[in-house]
Amino acid sequence: MHKYVIRRLLLAVPVLLLSSLIVFGLMRVMPGDALIALMGESGNVGQKELAKLRKDLGLDRPYHEQYAIWLWQMASLSPGDSIFTNEPIPVSLRKAIPVTLELATLAMIIGLVIAVPVGVLSATRQDKLSDYVGRVVAVSGLSIPDFWLGTLVITFAAIWVHWIPPIGYVSLWDSPWRNLQQFLLPAAVLGFRLSAATMRMTRSTVLETLREDYVRTAWAKGLAGRIVVYKHALKNALIPVVTIIGGQLGTLLAGTVVVEQIFALPGMGRLTVEAILYRDYPVVQTNVMLVAATLVTLNLVVDLTYAWLDPRIRYR
Amino acid sequence: MIDPRLTQSVGLFQFAGLTSNRLVRYVYSDEAGNPSDLSLKGDLAESWQSDSANRVWTFKLRPGVKWHNVAPLNGRELTAADVKYCFEAYAKEGVQTFTFQEIEGMETPDTYTLRIHLKTPNTLFAHNLAEPIALIFAREVLEADGDLKKRLIGTGPYILKEHTRKVRLVLQRNPDYFDKGRPYIDEYVILSTPDAATRLAAFRTGQSDFIWLPSPSEVETARKTNPNAVVQSYHNTLAPFGLALAQDRPPFNDVRVRRAISMAIDRQKQVDTVFEGHGIPGWGVPYIYYQDKAPTVKDLGPWWQYRPEEAKKLLAEAGHGKGFETTLFYYEYFPQMTSQVQLVQQELKKTLNIDVKITKLDYTTYYGRYVDSKWDGMSWGFQSGHAIGLDERTYMYMHSKSTKNFFRVNDPVIDELTTKLRRTPDRAEQRAITKKIVDREFDQVLRMWMPYDNGFLVFQPHMRNMAARALRRTDGYGSSTLARTWMDK
Amino acid sequence: MATVPVRVAAFEDPAGAGISRVQALWLTMKRKPLGAASAALLLVIVLTATFADVLAPYDPLATQPEIRLSAPSRAHPFGTDDIGRDVLSRIIYGSRISLWVGLLAVGIGTAAGMVIGLLCGYCEGRLDLIAQRVMDAIQAIPGLVLALAIVSVLKPNTTNAMIAIAIVIIPGNSRIVRGAVLSAKQNRYVEAAQAMGCRHPRIILSHILPNVTAPILVIASIWLGNAILIEATLSFLGVGTQPPTPSWGLMLSSTGRAFMEQAPWLAIFPGLAISLAVLGFNLFGDTLRDAWDPKLRRQG
């Protein structure tokens, strides 16, 4: 077991390095320059001023030097400042991460609360009407673009209920009630999509588990057996669900990009997208690395859990 | 935040206009004689005059103006030396160097007097100083911080209390403001809301107090949920956007090609359809500087009428009878712009067989490419948002040597006329010269202006004294108007 | 790395009835109406895209600003957009764009993923180790962010959006193929073939490939739906398809949202089109899985 853990950990390092290289390379190849965004709708900042700014920000050094510098900054946990705002990146991260974390957590809770019961129901009543309804609703959730759902929600909340979440983010500690009001709708929008994907997976894994021999035997034993079956089947079926959550994390983080924009939440998604559009290299690189590291870590945890529960996997 | 020396961005000036003052300013709506009244009033200056040659300008500051009671200024008094410092800084680096490098030297004979010597005569110099971007900032901040990005301290009606990026800006009333009694509103909050649908929803639910809407149908939908909202129908005196052509090289350096393209575009139809009748066909210099009524399409001259047959003939004369291919890049400032771009593309294809390939870009790429002035083909380009002054709109934007000449105008007649303009003190003569400049612009199609909306400002019913006037809305660059607003709640 | 458990069928024909894949699919569709419905839906979309020139009543690019924002009527069953173009015609031609986006993105992504997965799974060893790490590295970057970055590097247009989406798809696909290959290799036939001295390409083609196509097609069909959604989101962020192209994603994210209250049909129809297409692809993928997954098949 230990060897498995160590092996997986060691493999994670080159993966992260490769990710960083990919992101770094992409950002440098993009046309346009971070400095342009700084000028707003101005006349010319003369070529001299531009050159000076570029030098100050270290953008005139050769690429491999820039990469090495940045790697060193990341390793020493001091990623530097944003080109656009001059704000130290750790400061902006400290403000943005809690927002996205809260959004993702609430969305996941809402998603699971909807998905698991409906998935189980769908599986146990396979091919009946409730199964069809459940599946169609689930797939609809996957088919509606989230920017569309978000727009509909905020527009019709204003028109029908004459209420929208209070704009102007406040943190959970400062004002819990207002904060929850702000996160309710966006988390619901994200959670709905999440539940759609999770529902179908839950359904299929429960279906498979129900077909297992030990389950069929228990069924044959009668009523008491059925309850035992539900307990066992559910437990085994939920293991892959944990896996599914890991798989959905990437989608979830991508979904926050759109939702944060529409509901005016200053999270990581919005920060990253704007940084890409403004060519704010340090911010993009740091953010993406942070997310990548998180995903890799979480996947590792999921895999380890999987290996711990199912001994066969360890010895591959 | 962005350093005011380095930008003209409205994102900064929508609140910098409230924290800081300029030397002189334009009249507020409640002082104005009519919506087109553009007379100057003193802001930090009490009075000013120039010598007969318009080369030496003397400004007398009002005494007793205090900087914000915030460290390191701590409410000390404003002096002429402070203003001199700012102007020297603007001349040294940033986007206003072109304007301030015209200053040969400055003196402060006493605490409240500033005398400026210009290199060449400019009768409109005071107007240049009234631009919303010519803010007087605090020298101590620049010296301590090395830049103006972190702190914004001024002499204005509001103090910047909180600035959380991407969330909100909070401005609080300055109790020591020199205009005693004002401002009336204690706190002004600007909420960061990137999405248009969300902004409208915020207005509808009372979370914001006013909003800008481009078209009558959008105003109607807002009114459906908010029947008591007050609507001000705005009237633009110029169009900020036009079809910018790379006219320093073929094929657009041929005036016949430009005229042909201009005649192939039905401007009136765009006004009637895309802007639902509430728009202007487009011209570059604010008309109030040379005539009293807004021009109609007919007034713009022969090359601005929709005459597709003539256009075809003219293009053939210029040697492009079969048409050609070109590109157009733009940034969607508002949805109607995309409608316009596509309409123009269709018209050019149908009438002149000019194949325009559209590229919609993100703001950074668009802006960088446009301002660089090296692009080829076409762009849906801008002059600039903030400028009110006549000199700014003519000399600064059209002179061949100017760094703000994004349309790449290079015409000796224009150069001569705009230089003459800033040496002409007589108002009537100014109007005549301006008319000549504009006529030349239209005749040679030096900048191909496109229709633009007139727009509407929609206010919650409790807002008072908030009307916008010519060249100045109440948000954005016109934010200083808010100092005179109050609410009945 | 955690994966979605897609069952890989070593097609051993447990029912012993000797039926082909296609027949299995047909039977499944007959049994499950949802599957048949989704297949029909997809057929409609493909036919619409193919015969767009004949079906569309107007030129999708022809502008008539005088009748802009008109509600659905006999002359224009889906209404007109902000510059008077017929929405129905644009939806019809939009099916071409969406299919094009989907097929190219998924085609490239799947083909590349298959090649990588096949090589990795069959050869194992160092090649496998390195390639899998590269795939992990790409997958560690959230898909939308990666696509956004790639499109920002290339010019923003439909083709580059497809390339970006293809790159996002490749790692996942390669992993599935690799898994399929690994488990297929344990098949007795393969061992026997190797013992007999069969050459590698032959082994791959005859024994491994057939087991790989099933899961690939299932995933591909679901990704076709996703590709359309990602393209729509890229358009929302401003870096996707260019005007005046009649792509459903562009229609929904720009004019649909901008004129939502004055002209709701501008959003309803593209939104419906996108949703139905994605729905169709997803359900069809489900049906494929149901048809070709032997374990489930056994239950009849």
Short mmCIF file of N, CA and C in Angstrom, two decimals, chain C residues 176-246:
data_model
loop_
_atom_site.label_atom_id
_atom_site.label_comp_id
_atom_site.label_asym_id
_atom_site.label_seq_id
_atom_site.Cartn_x
_atom_site.Cartn_y
_atom_site.Cartn_z
N ILE C 176 -9.46 5.96 -21.92
CA ILE C 176 -10.47 4.91 -22.09
C ILE C 176 -9.97 3.86 -23.06
N VAL C 177 -9.39 4.31 -24.16
CA VAL C 177 -8.89 3.35 -25.14
C VAL C 177 -7.80 2.49 -24.52
N ARG C 178 -6.94 3.17 -23.79
CA ARG C 178 -5.84 2.44 -23.14
C ARG C 178 -6.40 1.36 -22.23
N GLY C 179 -7.40 1.73 -21.43
CA GLY C 179 -8.00 0.75 -20.54
C GLY C 179 -8.60 -0.41 -21.30
N ALA C 180 -9.27 -0.07 -22.41
CA ALA C 180 -9.87 -1.12 -23.22
C ALA C 180 -8.81 -2.05 -23.78
N VAL C 181 -7.74 -1.44 -24.25
CA VAL C 181 -6.65 -2.25 -24.83
C VAL C 181 -6.05 -3.16 -23.75
N LEU C 182 -5.81 -2.59 -22.58
CA LEU C 182 -5.20 -3.37 -21.51
C LEU C 182 -6.05 -4.58 -21.17
N SER C 183 -7.36 -4.38 -21.07
CA SER C 183 -8.17 -5.52 -20.69
C SER C 183 -8.34 -6.47 -21.86
N ALA C 184 -8.33 -5.93 -23.08
CA ALA C 184 -8.44 -6.82 -24.24
C ALA C 184 -7.22 -7.69 -24.38
N LYS C 185 -6.11 -7.13 -23.96
CA LYS C 185 -4.87 -7.92 -24.09
C LYS C 185 -4.93 -9.19 -23.26
N GLN C 186 -5.79 -9.17 -22.22
CA GLN C 186 -5.87 -10.36 -21.40
C GLN C 186 -6.76 -11.41 -22.01
N ASN C 187 -7.37 -11.06 -23.10
CA ASN C 187 -8.22 -11.98 -23.83
C ASN C 187 -7.41 -13.18 -24.36
N ARG C 188 -8.03 -14.35 -24.29
CA ARG C 188 -7.31 -15.55 -24.70
C ARG C 188 -6.89 -15.51 -26.15
N TYR C 189 -7.78 -14.92 -26.96
CA TYR C 189 -7.45 -14.88 -28.39
C TYR C 189 -6.14 -14.16 -28.63
N VAL C 190 -5.96 -13.05 -27.86
CA VAL C 190 -4.74 -12.28 -28.07
C VAL C 190 -3.52 -13.07 -27.65
N GLU C 191 -3.65 -13.73 -26.52
CA GLU C 191 -2.51 -14.53 -26.05
C GLU C 191 -2.18 -15.60 -27.08
N ALA C 192 -3.23 -16.21 -27.57
CA ALA C 192 -3.00 -17.26 -28.57
C ALA C 192 -2.33 -16.68 -29.80
N ALA C 193 -2.82 -15.54 -30.23
CA ALA C 193 -2.26 -14.93 -31.44
C ALA C 193 -0.79 -14.61 -31.24
N GLN C 194 -0.51 -14.06 -30.08
CA GLN C 194 0.88 -13.71 -29.81
C GLN C 194 1.75 -14.96 -29.77
N ALA C 195 1.17 -16.02 -29.17
CA ALA C 195 1.93 -17.27 -29.10
C ALA C 195 2.20 -17.81 -30.50
N MET C 196 1.22 -17.58 -31.38
CA MET C 196 1.39 -18.10 -32.73
C MET C 196 2.35 -17.25 -33.54
N GLY C 197 2.72 -16.13 -33.00
CA GLY C 197 3.69 -15.30 -33.71
C GLY C 197 3.06 -14.30 -34.65
N CYS C 198 1.77 -13.97 -34.42
CA CYS C 198 1.14 -12.95 -35.26
C CYS C 198 1.85 -11.61 -35.11
N ARG C 199 1.88 -10.88 -36.20
CA ARG C 199 2.53 -9.57 -36.11
C ARG C 199 1.62 -8.59 -35.38
N HIS C 200 2.28 -7.61 -34.75
CA HIS C 200 1.54 -6.68 -33.91
C HIS C 200 0.37 -5.97 -34.59
N PRO C 201 0.62 -5.37 -35.72
CA PRO C 201 -0.50 -4.62 -36.34
C PRO C 201 -1.71 -5.51 -36.55
N ARG C 202 -1.46 -6.75 -36.90
CA ARG C 202 -2.58 -7.65 -37.15
C ARG C 202 -3.34 -7.92 -35.88
N ILE C 203 -2.58 -8.11 -34.81
CA ILE C 203 -3.24 -8.36 -33.53
C ILE C 203 -4.11 -7.16 -33.16
N ILE C 204 -3.49 -6.00 -33.33
CA ILE C 204 -4.22 -4.79 -32.96
C ILE C 204 -5.51 -4.69 -33.76
N LEU C 205 -5.37 -4.87 -35.04
CA LEU C 205 -6.54 -4.65 -35.89
C LEU C 205 -7.62 -5.71 -35.65
N SER C 206 -7.22 -6.95 -35.62
CA SER C 206 -8.27 -7.97 -35.56
C SER C 206 -8.83 -8.18 -34.17
N HIS C 207 -7.99 -8.08 -33.16
CA HIS C 207 -8.49 -8.47 -31.84
C HIS C 207 -8.73 -7.31 -30.90
N ILE C 208 -7.90 -6.32 -30.98
CA ILE C 208 -8.01 -5.25 -29.98
C ILE C 208 -9.00 -4.18 -30.44
N LEU C 209 -8.85 -3.78 -31.66
CA LEU C 209 -9.67 -2.67 -32.16
C LEU C 209 -11.17 -2.90 -31.97
N PRO C 210 -11.69 -4.07 -32.32
CA PRO C 210 -13.13 -4.26 -32.18
C PRO C 210 -13.62 -4.02 -30.76
N ASN C 211 -12.76 -4.31 -29.77
CA ASN C 211 -13.20 -4.12 -28.39
C ASN C 211 -13.13 -2.67 -27.97
N VAL C 212 -12.43 -1.92 -28.73
CA VAL C 212 -12.24 -0.53 -28.35
C VAL C 212 -13.32 0.36 -28.93
N THR C 213 -13.82 -0.04 -30.10
CA THR C 213 -14.76 0.85 -30.78
C THR C 213 -16.02 1.11 -29.97
N ALA C 214 -16.47 0.10 -29.24
CA ALA C 214 -17.72 0.30 -28.50
C ALA C 214 -17.64 1.45 -27.50
N PRO C 215 -16.73 1.36 -26.54
CA PRO C 215 -16.69 2.48 -25.59
C PRO C 215 -16.37 3.81 -26.24
N ILE C 216 -15.58 3.79 -27.28
CA ILE C 216 -15.24 5.05 -27.95
C ILE C 216 -16.47 5.69 -28.55
N LEU C 217 -17.28 4.87 -29.20
CA LEU C 217 -18.46 5.45 -29.82
C LEU C 217 -19.41 6.01 -28.76
N VAL C 218 -19.51 5.31 -27.63
CA VAL C 218 -20.39 5.80 -26.57
C VAL C 218 -19.92 7.17 -26.09
N ILE C 219 -18.65 7.24 -25.77
CA ILE C 219 -18.11 8.51 -25.26
C ILE C 219 -18.18 9.60 -26.34
N ALA C 220 -17.87 9.21 -27.56
CA ALA C 220 -17.89 10.20 -28.64
C ALA C 220 -19.26 10.82 -28.77
N SER C 221 -20.27 9.97 -28.68
CA SER C 221 -21.61 10.52 -28.87
C SER C 221 -21.96 11.51 -27.77
N ILE C 222 -21.49 11.25 -26.56
CA ILE C 222 -21.76 12.21 -25.48
C ILE C 222 -20.94 13.46 -25.66
N TRP C 223 -19.71 13.32 -26.11
CA TRP C 223 -18.86 14.48 -26.32
C TRP C 223 -19.37 15.38 -27.43
N LEU C 224 -20.09 14.78 -28.40
CA LEU C 224 -20.65 15.62 -29.46
C LEU C 224 -21.56 16.67 -28.85
N GLY C 225 -22.35 16.25 -27.86
CA GLY C 225 -23.21 17.21 -27.20
C GLY C 225 -22.40 18.25 -26.44
N ASN C 226 -21.41 17.78 -25.70
CA ASN C 226 -20.58 18.69 -24.92
C ASN C 226 -19.86 19.71 -25.79
N ALA C 227 -19.41 19.26 -26.96
CA ALA C 227 -18.67 20.17 -27.85
C ALA C 227 -19.54 21.36 -28.22
N ILE C 228 -20.82 21.08 -28.50
CA ILE C 228 -21.73 22.17 -28.85
C ILE C 228 -21.87 23.14 -27.69
N LEU C 229 -21.95 22.60 -26.47
CA LEU C 229 -22.09 23.47 -25.29
C LEU C 229 -20.85 24.31 -25.06
N ILE C 230 -19.69 23.70 -25.22
CA ILE C 230 -18.45 24.46 -25.01
C ILE C 230 -18.33 25.57 -26.04
N GLU C 231 -18.70 25.26 -27.29
CA GLU C 231 -18.63 26.29 -28.32
C GLU C 231 -19.55 27.45 -27.96
N ALA C 232 -20.73 27.13 -27.41
CA ALA C 232 -21.67 28.18 -27.02
C ALA C 232 -21.08 29.03 -25.90
N THR C 233 -20.44 28.38 -24.93
CA THR C 233 -19.86 29.13 -23.83
C THR C 233 -18.69 29.99 -24.29
N LEU C 234 -17.89 29.48 -25.21
CA LEU C 234 -16.80 30.28 -25.75
C LEU C 234 -17.36 31.52 -26.46
N SER C 235 -18.48 31.35 -27.16
CA SER C 235 -19.10 32.50 -27.80
C SER C 235 -19.59 33.49 -26.76
N PHE C 236 -20.13 32.97 -25.65
CA PHE C 236 -20.59 33.84 -24.57
C PHE C 236 -19.42 34.67 -24.03
N LEU C 237 -18.26 34.05 -23.92
CA LEU C 237 -17.10 34.76 -23.40
C LEU C 237 -16.49 35.66 -24.47
N GLY C 238 -17.00 35.55 -25.68
CA GLY C 238 -16.55 36.44 -26.74
C GLY C 238 -15.44 35.91 -27.62
N VAL C 239 -15.09 34.66 -27.51
CA VAL C 239 -13.96 34.16 -28.30
C VAL C 239 -14.33 32.96 -29.16
N GLY C 240 -15.59 32.84 -29.52
CA GLY C 240 -15.96 31.66 -30.29
C GLY C 240 -16.21 32.00 -31.74
N THR C 241 -17.36 31.53 -32.22
CA THR C 241 -17.71 31.76 -33.62
C THR C 241 -17.84 33.25 -33.91
N GLN C 242 -17.54 33.61 -35.14
CA GLN C 242 -17.60 35.02 -35.53
C GLN C 242 -18.92 35.35 -36.20
N PRO C 243 -19.44 36.56 -35.97
CA PRO C 243 -20.60 36.97 -36.77
C PRO C 243 -20.16 37.10 -38.22
N PRO C 244 -20.97 36.92 -39.20
CA PRO C 244 -22.40 36.63 -39.11
C PRO C 244 -22.75 35.14 -39.15
N THR C 245 -21.79 34.26 -38.84
CA THR C 245 -22.04 32.82 -38.90
C THR C 245 -23.25 32.42 -38.08
N PRO C 246 -24.16 31.65 -38.65
CA PRO C 246 -25.37 31.26 -37.91
C PRO C 246 -25.15 30.06 -37.00
#
